[in-house]
Amino acid sequence: MKKTPVIFDHDGNADDFISLILVLAMQHVDLKGISITPADCYIENALETTQKLLIKAGRIDIEIGLGNHYGINAFPANWRANPKILNAFPSLILIDTDADQSHFVDGKTLFVNKLKEADEPVTILLTGPCSNLLLALEEEPALADKIEAVVWMAGAFDVPGNVVTYNHDGTAEWNIFWDPVSANKLLKYNLSMVFIPLDVTNQVAVTTDFLKELARHADHFWANLAAQFWATTLDTVPAYAYTYYMWDALATSYLEIPEAFTLEEIETDIIPTGPSAGRTIESKGSGLKIKVAKQVDKTFFFDYLIKTFTNAKSV
């Protein structure tokens, strides 16, 4: 079976790790490297969880890079602390990991090295901000030719954003808002891009009914672990203010089940500064043509999750 080379950049929270479980389970994906962005996490906690999942999957051969670029707009501290809880789960707490960050390359460097080494175009999966990728391209612009496509959980087009903070109008999505300047610059490289924005992720909330269905498969290690990860999100913020959606899991599933998505081509620009910083806008005649997911077959997607979690192997 021909495998698609993939570099995965995540920002270290519960849904990012569910995405990592999915990527590791994909039979047609050759995961070349993982870069961590210190956005919705504290890097030391996210590094620990990433290593533990690789160990349980029997994939300690996959190289990890640690981003040291910090965006303009920080995620709330209580969100960033969530991975510390994940590492304390009974199924993970006894797994020893390497805490010495000097043993890992920089996230930018990981992108540069892996793209240079690639003998065929690589797909980039982003479930956090794009900063590590942008920094790599700024250092080595020619590497853009080594990128097959970028699949990014990002943006909000015909729906409100999910940023509620001082001096912002609420039109942005967090993965772009964290570093809107880098996001704006990334579009200038004219990469083939697929955005999985809030327009479609809003259709797949993490519900108690879904968690009950997943719990029925608790005898499978990954199904049990994914259910626990998602369970930690239910009190992220008060329920009356926020709903936790399957943002990153949905974006990741596009690599395996693109047929479940309805896409629309939109000429897009990203506002880099000001009260609308991070907003994705249609810019006819001057924006980059990107593919934007607008609908997903929810039944197909949820069935895919259950099937993947119950079939994936652990050691």
PDB file of C-alpha atoms in Angstrom:
ATOM      1  CA  MET A   1       0.000   0.000   0.000  1.00  0.00           C
ATOM      2  CA  LYS A   2       1.394   3.405  -0.995  1.00  0.00           C
ATOM      3  CA  LYS A   3       1.564   5.666   2.027  1.00  0.00           C
ATOM      4  CA  THR A   4       1.185   9.444   2.188  1.00  0.00           C
ATOM      5  CA  PRO A   5       4.089  11.154   3.976  1.00  0.00           C
ATOM      6  CA  VAL A   6       2.747  13.477   6.684  1.00  0.00           C
ATOM      7  CA  ILE A   7       4.238  15.970   9.111  1.00  0.00           C
ATOM      8  CA  PHE A   8       1.903  16.718  12.013  1.00  0.00           C
ATOM      9  CA  ASP A   9       2.057  19.968  13.996  1.00  0.00           C
ATOM     10  CA  HIS A  10      -0.186  20.146  17.058  1.00  0.00           C
ATOM     11  CA  ASP A  11      -0.537  22.488  20.014  1.00  0.00           C
ATOM     12  CA  GLY A  12      -0.809  19.954  22.755  1.00  0.00           C
ATOM     13  CA  ASN A  13      -4.313  19.753  24.157  1.00  0.00           C
ATOM     14  CA  ALA A  14      -6.812  16.904  24.480  1.00  0.00           C
ATOM     15  CA  ASP A  15      -8.209  17.116  20.957  1.00  0.00           C
ATOM     16  CA  ASP A  16      -4.684  17.323  19.500  1.00  0.00           C
ATOM     17  CA  PHE A  17      -3.803  14.050  21.191  1.00  0.00           C
ATOM     18  CA  ILE A  18      -6.955  12.420  19.896  1.00  0.00           C
ATOM     19  CA  SER A  19      -5.752  13.541  16.464  1.00  0.00           C
ATOM     20  CA  LEU A  20      -2.383  11.929  17.148  1.00  0.00           C
ATOM     21  CA  ILE A  21      -4.117   8.645  18.003  1.00  0.00           C
ATOM     22  CA  LEU A  22      -6.019   8.838  14.710  1.00  0.00           C
ATOM     23  CA  VAL A  23      -2.908   9.612  12.636  1.00  0.00           C
ATOM     24  CA  LEU A  24      -0.974   6.770  14.233  1.00  0.00           C
ATOM     25  CA  ALA A  25      -3.828   4.405  13.355  1.00  0.00           C
ATOM     26  CA  MET A  26      -3.975   5.429   9.666  1.00  0.00           C
ATOM     27  CA  GLN A  27      -2.674   2.587   7.523  1.00  0.00           C
ATOM     28  CA  HIS A  28      -2.002   4.774   4.479  1.00  0.00           C
ATOM     29  CA  VAL A  29      -0.108   7.509   6.375  1.00  0.00           C
ATOM     30  CA  ASP A  30       3.658   7.543   6.902  1.00  0.00           C
ATOM     31  CA  LEU A  31       4.099   9.937   9.829  1.00  0.00           C
ATOM     32  CA  LYS A  32       7.483  11.551   9.269  1.00  0.00           C
ATOM     33  CA  GLY A  33       7.605  13.838  12.295  1.00  0.00           C
ATOM     34  CA  ILE A  34       5.650  15.688  14.973  1.00  0.00           C
ATOM     35  CA  SER A  35       6.136  19.334  15.813  1.00  0.00           C
ATOM     36  CA  ILE A  36       4.602  20.842  18.944  1.00  0.00           C
ATOM     37  CA  THR A  37       3.501  24.474  19.075  1.00  0.00           C
ATOM     38  CA  PRO A  38       3.355  25.957  22.621  1.00  0.00           C
ATOM     39  CA  ALA A  39      -0.082  27.483  22.069  1.00  0.00           C
ATOM     40  CA  ASP A  40      -2.943  25.606  23.770  1.00  0.00           C
ATOM     41  CA  CYS A  41      -0.447  23.850  26.061  1.00  0.00           C
ATOM     42  CA  TYR A  42       2.671  24.166  28.153  1.00  0.00           C
ATOM     43  CA  ILE A  43       5.387  22.533  26.104  1.00  0.00           C
ATOM     44  CA  GLU A  44       6.742  20.217  28.812  1.00  0.00           C
ATOM     45  CA  ASN A  45       3.325  18.641  29.429  1.00  0.00           C
ATOM     46  CA  ALA A  46       2.551  18.297  25.723  1.00  0.00           C
ATOM     47  CA  LEU A  47       5.939  16.716  25.062  1.00  0.00           C
ATOM     48  CA  GLU A  48       5.301  14.156  27.807  1.00  0.00           C
ATOM     49  CA  THR A  49       1.890  13.168  26.448  1.00  0.00           C
ATOM     50  CA  THR A  50       3.178  12.978  22.884  1.00  0.00           C
ATOM     51  CA  GLN A  51       5.978  10.631  23.922  1.00  0.00           C
ATOM     52  CA  LYS A  52       3.622   8.439  25.935  1.00  0.00           C
ATOM     53  CA  LEU A  53       1.252   8.003  22.989  1.00  0.00           C
ATOM     54  CA  LEU A  54       4.144   7.141  20.676  1.00  0.00           C
ATOM     55  CA  ILE A  55       5.386   4.571  23.164  1.00  0.00           C
ATOM     56  CA  LYS A  56       1.933   2.976  23.468  1.00  0.00           C
ATOM     57  CA  ALA A  57       1.664   2.878  19.662  1.00  0.00           C
ATOM     58  CA  GLY A  58       5.116   1.326  19.310  1.00  0.00           C
ATOM     59  CA  ARG A  59       6.324   4.318  17.269  1.00  0.00           C
ATOM     60  CA  ILE A  60       9.210   5.793  19.245  1.00  0.00           C
ATOM     61  CA  ASP A  61      11.027   6.110  15.911  1.00  0.00           C
ATOM     62  CA  ILE A  62       8.998   9.234  15.050  1.00  0.00           C
ATOM     63  CA  GLU A  63      11.003  12.408  15.681  1.00  0.00           C
ATOM     64  CA  ILE A  64       9.531  15.229  17.780  1.00  0.00           C
ATOM     65  CA  GLY A  65      10.303  18.940  17.392  1.00  0.00           C
ATOM     66  CA  LEU A  66       9.558  21.602  20.007  1.00  0.00           C
ATOM     67  CA  GLY A  67       8.458  25.027  18.848  1.00  0.00           C
ATOM     68  CA  ASN A  68       9.939  27.991  20.700  1.00  0.00           C
ATOM     69  CA  HIS A  69       7.945  30.710  18.934  1.00  0.00           C
ATOM     70  CA  TYR A  70       5.187  32.240  21.055  1.00  0.00           C
ATOM     71  CA  GLY A  71       2.233  33.863  19.351  1.00  0.00           C
ATOM     72  CA  ILE A  72       0.851  37.330  19.822  1.00  0.00           C
ATOM     73  CA  ASN A  73      -2.325  36.255  21.639  1.00  0.00           C
ATOM     74  CA  ALA A  74      -1.912  33.639  24.376  1.00  0.00           C
ATOM     75  CA  PHE A  75      -4.495  30.920  25.004  1.00  0.00           C
ATOM     76  CA  PRO A  76      -6.094  31.012  28.486  1.00  0.00           C
ATOM     77  CA  ALA A  77      -3.770  29.476  31.066  1.00  0.00           C
ATOM     78  CA  ASN A  78      -6.370  27.011  32.388  1.00  0.00           C
ATOM     79  CA  TRP A  79      -6.798  25.582  28.869  1.00  0.00           C
ATOM     80  CA  ARG A  80      -3.042  25.263  28.428  1.00  0.00           C
ATOM     81  CA  ALA A  81      -2.687  23.313  31.680  1.00  0.00           C
ATOM     82  CA  ASN A  82      -5.020  20.499  30.589  1.00  0.00           C
ATOM     83  CA  PRO A  83      -2.305  18.069  29.330  1.00  0.00           C
ATOM     84  CA  LYS A  84      -0.906  17.841  32.866  1.00  0.00           C
ATOM     85  CA  ILE A  85      -4.139  16.049  33.804  1.00  0.00           C
ATOM     86  CA  LEU A  86      -3.875  13.686  30.832  1.00  0.00           C
ATOM     87  CA  ASN A  87      -0.408  12.571  31.867  1.00  0.00           C
ATOM     88  CA  ALA A  88      -1.753  11.544  35.269  1.00  0.00           C
ATOM     89  CA  PHE A  89      -4.261   9.037  33.886  1.00  0.00           C
ATOM     90  CA  PRO A  90      -3.604   5.535  35.285  1.00  0.00           C
ATOM     91  CA  SER A  91      -2.985   4.199  31.767  1.00  0.00           C
ATOM     92  CA  LEU A  92      -0.235   6.769  31.131  1.00  0.00           C
ATOM     93  CA  ILE A  93       1.257   7.841  34.459  1.00  0.00           C
ATOM     94  CA  LEU A  94       3.731   4.956  34.775  1.00  0.00           C
ATOM     95  CA  ILE A  95       5.237   5.436  31.301  1.00  0.00           C
ATOM     96  CA  ASP A  96       8.699   6.989  31.540  1.00  0.00           C
ATOM     97  CA  THR A  97       9.584   9.744  29.061  1.00  0.00           C
ATOM     98  CA  ASP A  98      12.522  12.001  28.232  1.00  0.00           C
ATOM     99  CA  ALA A  99      11.935  15.372  29.903  1.00  0.00           C
ATOM    100  CA  ASP A 100      15.185  16.966  28.685  1.00  0.00           C
ATOM    101  CA  GLN A 101      14.058  19.398  26.001  1.00  0.00           C
ATOM    102  CA  SER A 102      17.633  19.793  24.744  1.00  0.00           C
ATOM    103  CA  HIS A 103      17.317  16.295  23.258  1.00  0.00           C
ATOM    104  CA  PHE A 104      14.734  17.538  20.737  1.00  0.00           C
ATOM    105  CA  VAL A 105      15.147  19.758  17.694  1.00  0.00           C
ATOM    106  CA  ASP A 106      13.274  23.004  17.293  1.00  0.00           C
ATOM    107  CA  GLY A 107       9.875  22.750  15.603  1.00  0.00           C
ATOM    108  CA  LYS A 108      11.017  24.924  12.719  1.00  0.00           C
ATOM    109  CA  THR A 109      14.103  22.785  12.279  1.00  0.00           C
ATOM    110  CA  LEU A 110      12.029  19.611  12.222  1.00  0.00           C
ATOM    111  CA  PHE A 111      10.008  20.978   9.309  1.00  0.00           C
ATOM    112  CA  VAL A 112      13.134  22.061   7.446  1.00  0.00           C
ATOM    113  CA  ASN A 113      14.872  18.724   7.940  1.00  0.00           C
ATOM    114  CA  LYS A 114      11.916  16.502   7.129  1.00  0.00           C
ATOM    115  CA  LEU A 115      10.957  18.441   4.006  1.00  0.00           C
ATOM    116  CA  LYS A 116      14.545  18.436   2.750  1.00  0.00           C
ATOM    117  CA  GLU A 117      14.773  14.679   3.307  1.00  0.00           C
ATOM    118  CA  ALA A 118      11.493  13.941   1.544  1.00  0.00           C
ATOM    119  CA  ASP A 119      11.726  12.210  -1.819  1.00  0.00           C
ATOM    120  CA  GLU A 120       8.082  13.000  -2.598  1.00  0.00           C
ATOM    121  CA  PRO A 121       5.710  15.856  -1.687  1.00  0.00           C
ATOM    122  CA  VAL A 122       4.583  15.863   1.954  1.00  0.00           C
ATOM    123  CA  THR A 123       1.153  16.617   3.407  1.00  0.00           C
ATOM    124  CA  ILE A 124       1.157  18.923   6.424  1.00  0.00           C
ATOM    125  CA  LEU A 125      -1.504  18.470   9.104  1.00  0.00           C
ATOM    126  CA  LEU A 126      -1.964  21.438  11.447  1.00  0.00           C
ATOM    127  CA  THR A 127      -4.277  21.214  14.453  1.00  0.00           C
ATOM    128  CA  GLY A 128      -2.835  24.314  16.077  1.00  0.00           C
ATOM    129  CA  PRO A 129      -1.265  27.521  14.764  1.00  0.00           C
ATOM    130  CA  CYS A 130       0.921  27.534  11.644  1.00  0.00           C
ATOM    131  CA  SER A 131       3.961  29.307  13.107  1.00  0.00           C
ATOM    132  CA  ASN A 132       6.493  26.454  12.934  1.00  0.00           C
ATOM    133  CA  LEU A 133       5.656  25.832   9.284  1.00  0.00           C
ATOM    134  CA  LEU A 134       5.821  29.535   8.423  1.00  0.00           C
ATOM    135  CA  LEU A 135       9.196  29.939  10.141  1.00  0.00           C
ATOM    136  CA  ALA A 136      10.562  26.980   8.165  1.00  0.00           C
ATOM    137  CA  LEU A 137       9.379  28.461   4.878  1.00  0.00           C
ATOM    138  CA  GLU A 138      10.842  31.853   5.736  1.00  0.00           C
ATOM    139  CA  GLU A 139      14.200  30.175   6.315  1.00  0.00           C
ATOM    140  CA  GLU A 140      13.980  27.933   3.221  1.00  0.00           C
ATOM    141  CA  PRO A 141      11.330  29.289   0.786  1.00  0.00           C
ATOM    142  CA  ALA A 142      12.117  26.580  -1.776  1.00  0.00           C
ATOM    143  CA  LEU A 143      10.662  24.003   0.610  1.00  0.00           C
ATOM    144  CA  ALA A 144       7.198  25.117  -0.476  1.00  0.00           C
ATOM    145  CA  ASP A 145       7.724  22.932  -3.546  1.00  0.00           C
ATOM    146  CA  LYS A 146       8.039  19.886  -1.263  1.00  0.00           C
ATOM    147  CA  ILE A 147       4.552  20.386   0.197  1.00  0.00           C
ATOM    148  CA  GLU A 148       1.682  18.475  -1.393  1.00  0.00           C
ATOM    149  CA  ALA A 149      -1.021  20.128   0.706  1.00  0.00           C
ATOM    150  CA  VAL A 150      -1.707  21.737   4.066  1.00  0.00           C
ATOM    151  CA  VAL A 151      -4.750  20.507   5.982  1.00  0.00           C
ATOM    152  CA  TRP A 152      -5.462  22.998   8.753  1.00  0.00           C
ATOM    153  CA  MET A 153      -8.096  23.172  11.466  1.00  0.00           C
ATOM    154  CA  ALA A 154      -8.516  26.910  11.168  1.00  0.00           C
ATOM    155  CA  GLY A 155     -10.798  29.807  10.389  1.00  0.00           C
ATOM    156  CA  ALA A 156     -14.412  30.906  10.533  1.00  0.00           C
ATOM    157  CA  PHE A 157     -16.113  32.035   7.335  1.00  0.00           C
ATOM    158  CA  ASP A 158     -19.900  32.205   7.596  1.00  0.00           C
ATOM    159  CA  VAL A 159     -20.103  31.668  11.360  1.00  0.00           C
ATOM    160  CA  PRO A 160     -18.858  33.671  14.368  1.00  0.00           C
ATOM    161  CA  GLY A 161     -15.358  33.064  15.653  1.00  0.00           C
ATOM    162  CA  ASN A 162     -14.601  31.417  18.990  1.00  0.00           C
ATOM    163  CA  VAL A 163     -12.330  34.135  20.380  1.00  0.00           C
ATOM    164  CA  VAL A 164     -13.883  36.109  23.210  1.00  0.00           C
ATOM    165  CA  THR A 165     -11.295  38.457  24.607  1.00  0.00           C
ATOM    166  CA  TYR A 166     -10.464  42.078  25.276  1.00  0.00           C
ATOM    167  CA  ASN A 167     -10.448  44.469  22.333  1.00  0.00           C
ATOM    168  CA  HIS A 168     -11.470  41.883  19.731  1.00  0.00           C
ATOM    169  CA  ASP A 169     -14.687  41.711  17.726  1.00  0.00           C
ATOM    170  CA  GLY A 170     -15.133  37.923  18.026  1.00  0.00           C
ATOM    171  CA  THR A 171     -14.720  37.087  14.323  1.00  0.00           C
ATOM    172  CA  ALA A 172     -11.550  34.970  14.616  1.00  0.00           C
ATOM    173  CA  GLU A 173     -10.848  31.307  15.335  1.00  0.00           C
ATOM    174  CA  TRP A 174      -8.201  30.584  17.966  1.00  0.00           C
ATOM    175  CA  ASN A 175      -5.621  28.675  15.889  1.00  0.00           C
ATOM    176  CA  ILE A 176      -5.275  31.710  13.625  1.00  0.00           C
ATOM    177  CA  PHE A 177      -5.782  34.342  16.331  1.00  0.00           C
ATOM    178  CA  TRP A 178      -2.810  33.022  18.351  1.00  0.00           C
ATOM    179  CA  ASP A 179      -0.453  34.198  15.600  1.00  0.00           C
ATOM    180  CA  PRO A 180      -2.467  36.037  12.933  1.00  0.00           C
ATOM    181  CA  VAL A 181       0.628  37.648  11.420  1.00  0.00           C
ATOM    182  CA  SER A 182       2.150  34.246  10.592  1.00  0.00           C
ATOM    183  CA  ALA A 183      -1.186  33.005   9.263  1.00  0.00           C
ATOM    184  CA  ASN A 184      -1.435  36.002   6.944  1.00  0.00           C
ATOM    185  CA  LYS A 185       2.122  35.427   5.704  1.00  0.00           C
ATOM    186  CA  LEU A 186       1.543  31.712   5.107  1.00  0.00           C
ATOM    187  CA  LEU A 187      -1.101  32.438   2.472  1.00  0.00           C
ATOM    188  CA  LYS A 188       1.494  34.303   0.406  1.00  0.00           C
ATOM    189  CA  TYR A 189       3.306  31.021  -0.336  1.00  0.00           C
ATOM    190  CA  ASN A 190       0.396  29.878  -2.534  1.00  0.00           C
ATOM    191  CA  LEU A 191       0.315  26.393  -1.058  1.00  0.00           C
ATOM    192  CA  SER A 192      -2.491  23.954  -1.750  1.00  0.00           C
ATOM    193  CA  MET A 193      -4.564  24.366   1.401  1.00  0.00           C
ATOM    194  CA  VAL A 194      -7.657  22.775   2.909  1.00  0.00           C
ATOM    195  CA  PHE A 195      -9.217  24.619   5.821  1.00  0.00           C
ATOM    196  CA  ILE A 196     -11.450  22.742   8.262  1.00  0.00           C
ATOM    197  CA  PRO A 197     -13.061  25.814   9.865  1.00  0.00           C
ATOM    198  CA  LEU A 198     -15.638  26.405  12.583  1.00  0.00           C
ATOM    199  CA  ASP A 199     -18.302  26.345   9.867  1.00  0.00           C
ATOM    200  CA  VAL A 200     -17.979  22.558   9.768  1.00  0.00           C
ATOM    201  CA  THR A 201     -16.527  21.735  13.191  1.00  0.00           C
ATOM    202  CA  ASN A 202     -19.596  23.377  14.761  1.00  0.00           C
ATOM    203  CA  GLN A 203     -21.542  20.434  13.357  1.00  0.00           C
ATOM    204  CA  VAL A 204     -19.710  17.851  15.502  1.00  0.00           C
ATOM    205  CA  ALA A 205     -19.950  18.657  19.195  1.00  0.00           C
ATOM    206  CA  VAL A 206     -18.550  16.371  21.875  1.00  0.00           C
ATOM    207  CA  THR A 207     -21.781  15.039  23.351  1.00  0.00           C
ATOM    208  CA  THR A 208     -22.514  12.802  26.301  1.00  0.00           C
ATOM    209  CA  ASP A 209     -24.281  10.398  23.953  1.00  0.00           C
ATOM    210  CA  PHE A 210     -21.130  10.005  21.870  1.00  0.00           C
ATOM    211  CA  LEU A 211     -19.007   9.493  24.973  1.00  0.00           C
ATOM    212  CA  LYS A 212     -21.442   6.806  26.127  1.00  0.00           C
ATOM    213  CA  GLU A 213     -21.070   5.052  22.769  1.00  0.00           C
ATOM    214  CA  LEU A 214     -17.295   5.249  23.025  1.00  0.00           C
ATOM    215  CA  ALA A 215     -17.444   3.936  26.600  1.00  0.00           C
ATOM    216  CA  ARG A 216     -19.162   0.795  25.322  1.00  0.00           C
ATOM    217  CA  HIS A 217     -15.829  -0.015  23.677  1.00  0.00           C
ATOM    218  CA  ALA A 218     -13.738   0.656  26.778  1.00  0.00           C
ATOM    219  CA  ASP A 219     -12.060  -2.739  26.494  1.00  0.00           C
ATOM    220  CA  HIS A 220     -10.098  -1.277  23.564  1.00  0.00           C
ATOM    221  CA  PHE A 221      -7.168   0.779  24.873  1.00  0.00           C
ATOM    222  CA  TRP A 222      -7.399   3.667  22.401  1.00  0.00           C
ATOM    223  CA  ALA A 223     -11.192   3.939  22.591  1.00  0.00           C
ATOM    224  CA  ASN A 224     -10.971   4.085  26.370  1.00  0.00           C
ATOM    225  CA  LEU A 225      -8.178   6.656  26.298  1.00  0.00           C
ATOM    226  CA  ALA A 226      -9.910   8.876  23.726  1.00  0.00           C
ATOM    227  CA  ALA A 227     -13.093   8.833  25.820  1.00  0.00           C
ATOM    228  CA  GLN A 228     -11.116   9.881  28.878  1.00  0.00           C
ATOM    229  CA  PHE A 229      -9.359  12.673  26.970  1.00  0.00           C
ATOM    230  CA  TRP A 230     -12.661  14.062  25.724  1.00  0.00           C
ATOM    231  CA  ALA A 231     -14.235  13.721  29.181  1.00  0.00           C
ATOM    232  CA  THR A 232     -11.665  16.170  30.565  1.00  0.00           C
ATOM    233  CA  THR A 233     -13.001  18.845  28.224  1.00  0.00           C
ATOM    234  CA  LEU A 234     -16.543  18.971  29.577  1.00  0.00           C
ATOM    235  CA  ASP A 235     -15.657  21.531  32.259  1.00  0.00           C
ATOM    236  CA  THR A 236     -13.052  23.480  30.281  1.00  0.00           C
ATOM    237  CA  VAL A 237     -15.256  26.542  30.691  1.00  0.00           C
ATOM    238  CA  PRO A 238     -18.860  26.890  31.884  1.00  0.00           C
ATOM    239  CA  ALA A 239     -21.312  25.017  29.691  1.00  0.00           C
ATOM    240  CA  TYR A 240     -23.483  28.088  29.228  1.00  0.00           C
ATOM    241  CA  ALA A 241     -20.593  29.895  27.544  1.00  0.00           C
ATOM    242  CA  TYR A 242     -18.910  27.246  25.461  1.00  0.00           C
ATOM    243  CA  THR A 243     -19.321  23.906  23.764  1.00  0.00           C
ATOM    244  CA  TYR A 244     -16.388  21.648  23.046  1.00  0.00           C
ATOM    245  CA  TYR A 245     -16.321  20.472  19.459  1.00  0.00           C
ATOM    246  CA  MET A 246     -14.283  17.829  17.667  1.00  0.00           C
ATOM    247  CA  TRP A 247     -12.158  20.485  16.023  1.00  0.00           C
ATOM    248  CA  ASP A 248      -8.895  18.628  15.580  1.00  0.00           C
ATOM    249  CA  ALA A 249     -10.332  15.125  15.224  1.00  0.00           C
ATOM    250  CA  LEU A 250     -12.502  16.319  12.348  1.00  0.00           C
ATOM    251  CA  ALA A 251      -9.597  18.021  10.578  1.00  0.00           C
ATOM    252  CA  THR A 252      -7.446  14.930  11.032  1.00  0.00           C
ATOM    253  CA  SER A 253     -10.134  12.627   9.668  1.00  0.00           C
ATOM    254  CA  TYR A 254      -9.962  14.509   6.352  1.00  0.00           C
ATOM    255  CA  LEU A 255      -6.704  12.671   5.644  1.00  0.00           C
ATOM    256  CA  GLU A 256      -8.571   9.357   5.699  1.00  0.00           C
ATOM    257  CA  ILE A 257     -12.183  10.138   4.751  1.00  0.00           C
ATOM    258  CA  PRO A 258     -12.148  13.209   2.458  1.00  0.00           C
ATOM    259  CA  GLU A 259     -15.289  11.871   0.788  1.00  0.00           C
ATOM    260  CA  ALA A 260     -17.244  12.710   3.966  1.00  0.00           C
ATOM    261  CA  PHE A 261     -16.673  16.442   3.406  1.00  0.00           C
ATOM    262  CA  THR A 262     -18.295  19.022   1.161  1.00  0.00           C
ATOM    263  CA  LEU A 263     -15.724  21.598   0.094  1.00  0.00           C
ATOM    264  CA  GLU A 264     -16.020  25.069  -1.385  1.00  0.00           C
ATOM    265  CA  GLU A 265     -13.209  26.967  -3.090  1.00  0.00           C
ATOM    266  CA  ILE A 266     -12.870  30.458  -1.603  1.00  0.00           C
ATOM    267  CA  GLU A 267     -10.371  33.213  -2.359  1.00  0.00           C
ATOM    268  CA  THR A 268      -9.211  33.893   1.169  1.00  0.00           C
ATOM    269  CA  ASP A 269      -7.208  36.460   3.083  1.00  0.00           C
ATOM    270  CA  ILE A 270      -6.465  36.704   6.808  1.00  0.00           C
ATOM    271  CA  ILE A 271      -6.551  39.978   8.726  1.00  0.00           C
ATOM    272  CA  PRO A 272      -3.235  40.167  10.639  1.00  0.00           C
ATOM    273  CA  THR A 273      -3.845  42.980  13.147  1.00  0.00           C
ATOM    274  CA  GLY A 274      -6.477  45.139  14.796  1.00  0.00           C
ATOM    275  CA  PRO A 275      -9.860  44.269  16.368  1.00  0.00           C
ATOM    276  CA  SER A 276     -10.492  41.624  13.656  1.00  0.00           C
ATOM    277  CA  ALA A 277      -7.020  40.056  13.877  1.00  0.00           C
ATOM    278  CA  GLY A 278      -7.171  36.449  12.702  1.00  0.00           C
ATOM    279  CA  ARG A 279     -10.410  36.781  10.786  1.00  0.00           C
ATOM    280  CA  THR A 280     -10.623  34.743   7.576  1.00  0.00           C
ATOM    281  CA  ILE A 281     -12.325  36.744   4.837  1.00  0.00           C
ATOM    282  CA  GLU A 282     -13.300  36.179   1.250  1.00  0.00           C
ATOM    283  CA  SER A 283     -11.140  38.377  -0.952  1.00  0.00           C
ATOM    284  CA  LYS A 284     -12.158  37.930  -4.583  1.00  0.00           C
ATOM    285  CA  GLY A 285      -9.442  38.732  -7.059  1.00  0.00           C
ATOM    286  CA  SER A 286      -6.650  39.042  -4.500  1.00  0.00           C
ATOM    287  CA  GLY A 287      -6.916  36.205  -2.002  1.00  0.00           C
ATOM    288  CA  LEU A 288      -5.444  32.698  -2.161  1.00  0.00           C
ATOM    289  CA  LYS A 289      -7.809  30.086  -3.535  1.00  0.00           C
ATOM    290  CA  ILE A 290      -8.197  27.511  -0.794  1.00  0.00           C
ATOM    291  CA  LYS A 291     -10.588  24.629  -0.239  1.00  0.00           C
ATOM    292  CA  VAL A 292     -12.889  25.192   2.710  1.00  0.00           C
ATOM    293  CA  ALA A 293     -14.954  22.429   4.310  1.00  0.00           C
ATOM    294  CA  LYS A 294     -18.555  23.535   4.786  1.00  0.00           C
ATOM    295  CA  GLN A 295     -20.400  20.285   5.519  1.00  0.00           C
ATOM    296  CA  VAL A 296     -19.558  16.825   6.823  1.00  0.00           C
ATOM    297  CA  ASP A 297     -21.483  13.573   6.862  1.00  0.00           C
ATOM    298  CA  LYS A 298     -21.763  13.288  10.641  1.00  0.00           C
ATOM    299  CA  THR A 299     -22.823   9.650  10.696  1.00  0.00           C
ATOM    300  CA  PHE A 300     -19.899   8.705   8.458  1.00  0.00           C
ATOM    301  CA  PHE A 301     -17.507  10.677  10.684  1.00  0.00           C
ATOM    302  CA  PHE A 302     -18.711   9.285  14.012  1.00  0.00           C
ATOM    303  CA  ASP A 303     -18.690   5.725  12.645  1.00  0.00           C
ATOM    304  CA  TYR A 304     -15.141   6.315  11.427  1.00  0.00           C
ATOM    305  CA  LEU A 305     -14.041   7.400  14.907  1.00  0.00           C
ATOM    306  CA  ILE A 306     -15.500   4.338  16.612  1.00  0.00           C
ATOM    307  CA  LYS A 307     -14.042   1.991  14.001  1.00  0.00           C
ATOM    308  CA  THR A 308     -10.592   3.566  14.197  1.00  0.00           C
ATOM    309  CA  PHE A 309     -10.372   3.615  17.990  1.00  0.00           C
ATOM    310  CA  THR A 310     -11.500   0.018  18.281  1.00  0.00           C
ATOM    311  CA  ASN A 311      -9.203  -1.331  15.552  1.00  0.00           C
ATOM    312  CA  ALA A 312      -6.006   0.531  16.486  1.00  0.00           C
ATOM    313  CA  LYS A 313      -3.298  -1.513  18.181  1.00  0.00           C
ATOM    314  CA  SER A 314      -1.334  -0.676  21.322  1.00  0.00           C
ATOM    315  CA  VAL A 315       1.710  -2.200  23.004  1.00  0.00           C
TER     316      VAL A 315
END
